[in-house]
Coordinates of C-alpha atoms in Angstrom, one line a residue:
M14 CA -22.6 -15.4 83.1
V15 CA -22.6 -19.0 81.9
A16 CA -26.0 -18.6 80.3
R17 CA -24.8 -15.4 78.5
L18 CA -21.7 -17.2 77.3
A19 CA -23.8 -20.1 76.1
G20 CA -26.0 -17.7 74.3
T21 CA -23.1 -16.0 72.6
L22 CA -21.6 -19.3 71.5
Y23 CA -25.0 -20.4 70.1
T24 CA -25.2 -17.2 68.2
M25 CA -21.7 -17.6 66.8
Q26 CA -22.5 -21.2 65.8
W27 CA -25.6 -20.0 64.0
M28 CA -23.8 -17.2 62.2
N29 CA -21.0 -19.7 61.2
S30 CA -23.7 -22.1 59.9
E31 CA -25.4 -19.3 57.9
M32 CA -22.0 -18.2 56.5
Q33 CA -21.2 -21.8 55.4
D34 CA -24.6 -22.2 53.7
T35 CA -24.0 -18.9 51.8
C36 CA -20.5 -20.1 50.8
D37 CA -21.8 -23.4 49.6
R38 CA -24.6 -21.7 47.6
M39 CA -21.9 -19.6 46.0
L40 CA -20.0 -22.8 45.1
D41 CA -23.1 -24.2 43.4
T42 CA -23.4 -21.0 41.4
W43 CA -19.7 -21.1 40.3
S44 CA -20.1 -24.8 39.4
Q45 CA -23.1 -24.1 37.2
L46 CA -21.2 -21.2 35.5
L47 CA -18.3 -23.6 34.8
A48 CA -20.8 -26.1 33.3
L49 CA -21.6 -23.5 30.6
H50 CA -18.0 -23.7 29.4
P51 CA -17.0 -26.2 26.7
Q52 CA -16.0 -29.7 27.8
E53 CA -17.8 -29.4 31.2
S54 CA -21.3 -30.4 32.3
I55 CA -23.0 -30.1 35.6
E56 CA -23.4 -33.9 35.6
H57 CA -19.6 -34.3 35.2
I58 CA -18.8 -31.7 37.8
Y59 CA -21.1 -33.1 40.5
G60 CA -20.4 -36.7 39.5
V61 CA -16.7 -36.4 39.9
A62 CA -17.1 -34.5 43.1
Q63 CA -19.5 -37.0 44.6
T64 CA -17.3 -39.9 43.7
T65 CA -14.2 -38.2 45.2
L66 CA -16.1 -37.6 48.4
A67 CA -17.3 -41.2 48.6
L68 CA -13.8 -42.4 48.1
A69 CA -12.4 -40.0 50.7
R70 CA -15.0 -41.4 53.1
F71 CA -14.1 -44.9 52.3
L72 CA -10.5 -43.9 53.3
R73 CA -11.9 -42.5 56.6
L74 CA -10.5 -39.0 56.1
N75 CA -11.5 -36.5 58.8
E76 CA -14.9 -34.9 58.4
N77 CA -13.3 -31.4 58.4
V78 CA -11.0 -32.5 55.5
L79 CA -14.0 -33.8 53.6
V80 CA -15.5 -30.4 53.4
H81 CA -12.5 -29.1 51.6
V82 CA -12.3 -32.2 49.4
W83 CA -15.9 -31.6 48.3
R84 CA -15.3 -27.9 47.5
G85 CA -12.0 -28.5 45.7
A86 CA -13.6 -31.2 43.6
L87 CA -16.5 -29.0 42.6
L88 CA -14.0 -26.3 41.6
H89 CA -11.3 -28.5 40.1
D90 CA -11.4 -26.9 36.6
I91 CA -12.5 -23.4 37.6
G92 CA -9.2 -22.2 36.0
K93 CA -10.5 -23.2 32.6
I94 CA -12.6 -20.1 32.6
G95 CA -9.3 -18.4 31.7
I96 CA -8.6 -20.7 28.7
P97 CA -9.9 -19.6 25.2
K98 CA -12.9 -21.6 24.1
R99 CA -11.3 -22.4 20.8
L100 CA -8.7 -24.6 22.7
L101 CA -11.4 -26.3 24.8
Q102 CA -13.5 -27.1 21.7
K103 CA -10.6 -28.2 19.5
P104 CA -11.4 -31.7 18.2
G105 CA -7.8 -32.7 17.6
P106 CA -4.5 -32.6 19.6
L107 CA -3.2 -29.2 20.9
D108 CA 0.0 -27.9 19.4
A109 CA 2.9 -26.9 21.7
T110 CA 1.8 -23.3 22.1
E111 CA -1.8 -24.3 22.8
W112 CA -0.7 -26.9 25.3
R113 CA 1.4 -24.4 27.2
M114 CA -1.7 -22.2 27.4
M115 CA -3.9 -25.1 28.6
R116 CA -1.4 -26.0 31.4
Q117 CA -1.9 -22.6 32.9
H118 CA -5.4 -23.4 34.1
P119 CA -4.4 -24.7 37.6
L120 CA -2.6 -21.3 38.1
Y121 CA -5.7 -19.4 37.0
A122 CA -7.6 -21.4 39.6
Y123 CA -5.2 -20.3 42.3
E124 CA -5.6 -16.7 41.2
L125 CA -9.4 -17.0 41.3
L126 CA -9.7 -18.8 44.6
W127 CA -6.8 -17.6 46.8
P128 CA -8.4 -14.2 47.5
T129 CA -11.4 -16.0 49.2
P130 CA -10.1 -17.2 52.6
F131 CA -12.6 -20.0 53.2
L132 CA -11.6 -21.6 49.8
R133 CA -7.9 -21.6 50.5
P134 CA -8.0 -25.1 52.2
A135 CA -9.8 -26.4 49.1
L136 CA -7.1 -25.3 46.7
D137 CA -5.2 -28.6 46.8
I138 CA -7.4 -30.1 44.1
P139 CA -7.8 -27.2 41.7
L140 CA -4.0 -26.4 41.9
Y141 CA -2.4 -29.8 42.0
H142 CA -4.7 -32.4 40.4
H143 CA -2.6 -32.5 37.2
E144 CA 0.6 -33.3 39.1
K145 CA 1.8 -36.9 38.6
W146 CA 3.2 -39.4 41.0
D147 CA 6.5 -39.7 38.9
G148 CA 7.0 -35.9 38.8
T149 CA 6.0 -35.4 35.1
G150 CA 2.8 -33.5 35.8
Y151 CA 2.1 -29.8 36.0
P152 CA 2.2 -26.9 37.0
Y153 CA 5.1 -27.6 39.4
Q154 CA 6.3 -31.1 38.6
L155 CA 5.7 -32.3 42.1
K156 CA 6.5 -35.9 42.8
G157 CA 5.1 -38.6 45.1
E158 CA 3.8 -37.5 48.5
D159 CA 4.8 -33.9 47.8
I160 CA 1.5 -33.9 45.9
P161 CA -1.3 -33.2 48.4
L162 CA -3.4 -36.3 49.2
A163 CA -6.6 -34.8 48.0
A164 CA -5.1 -34.0 44.6
R165 CA -3.7 -37.6 44.3
L166 CA -7.1 -39.0 45.2
F167 CA -9.0 -36.7 42.8
A168 CA -6.6 -37.4 39.9
I169 CA -7.7 -41.0 39.8
V170 CA -11.4 -40.2 39.9
D171 CA -11.1 -37.4 37.3
V172 CA -9.3 -39.6 34.8
W173 CA -11.8 -42.5 35.4
Y174 CA -14.7 -40.2 34.8
S175 CA -13.1 -38.4 31.8
L176 CA -12.3 -41.7 30.0
S177 CA -15.9 -43.0 30.6
E178 CA -17.4 -40.0 28.8
E179 CA -17.6 -39.1 25.1
R180 CA -15.2 -36.3 24.2
L181 CA -14.8 -34.2 21.0
Y182 CA -11.5 -36.0 20.3
R183 CA -12.3 -39.6 21.2
S184 CA -15.1 -42.1 22.1
R185 CA -15.8 -43.2 25.6
W186 CA -13.8 -46.2 26.9
N187 CA -15.4 -49.3 28.4
E188 CA -14.9 -50.0 32.1
Q189 CA -12.4 -52.8 31.7
H190 CA -10.3 -50.6 29.3
I191 CA -10.3 -47.8 31.9
R192 CA -9.4 -50.2 34.7
D193 CA -6.5 -51.6 32.8
Y194 CA -5.3 -48.0 32.0
I195 CA -5.5 -46.9 35.7
Q196 CA -3.6 -50.0 36.7
L197 CA -0.9 -49.4 34.0
Q198 CA -0.5 -45.8 35.3
S199 CA -0.1 -46.9 38.9
G200 CA 3.3 -45.6 40.1
R201 CA 3.5 -43.3 37.0
H202 CA 0.6 -41.0 36.9
F203 CA -1.1 -42.2 40.1
D204 CA -0.2 -43.0 43.7
P205 CA -0.2 -46.8 43.7
T206 CA -1.6 -47.0 47.2
L207 CA -4.6 -44.9 46.2
V208 CA -5.1 -46.9 43.0
A209 CA -5.4 -50.0 45.2
A210 CA -7.9 -48.0 47.4
F211 CA -9.9 -47.0 44.4
F212 CA -10.2 -50.5 43.2
A213 CA -11.1 -51.8 46.6
W214 CA -13.9 -49.1 46.9
R215 CA -15.2 -49.7 43.4
F216 CA -14.7 -53.4 42.8
G217 CA -14.4 -54.8 46.4
T218 CA -10.8 -55.9 46.0
A219 CA -8.6 -56.3 49.1
W220 CA -7.6 -53.2 51.0
T221 CA -5.6 -53.2 54.3
E222 CA -3.8 -49.8 54.3
T223 CA -4.4 -46.9 56.7
L224 CA -3.9 -43.4 55.5
S225 CA -3.3 -40.2 57.5
Y226 CA -4.0 -36.7 56.2

């Protein structure tokens, strides 16, 4: 009886492992499709995901949580598939109507990902990464710790990466300029505790906080 139960559990574990491998291969495919869209590249998508995962590990988040952080970071802008290319390729500022359309992409991400049960725990980043600590973000104007931790963490990494890259509408910033900007936005755009954590991870500054997820 024990041997049969052990065999059943082993089979279930193997099936679960195979399912996870299949799911992760599907994520890779989706990420590569997203990289075909304007303003995205496979280097950016994987770079920002790897950096977010490294920062989450620095903060000692639970391994089960890290899986969802990784998946959410890979799919953070999947909703932009629903945005017209002319907006993503526009070299100048968006007008009010265009900006309203652009702000829909987190909601498109929700519509795309929610029907897939194993991706629901990863939705925190695609849906909430444009929320801001002071409540002025979108799509829901969440404030402070009402914004999921994974999304608050990712927001810092995403802005850091974006500012360090050439874009149609601006040149890349140097590292000191980006660091100054992130510090300026601490308590406005970003969770100040996580800004301190990011600087500690990247620059070796002091860090004594303990986070719970």
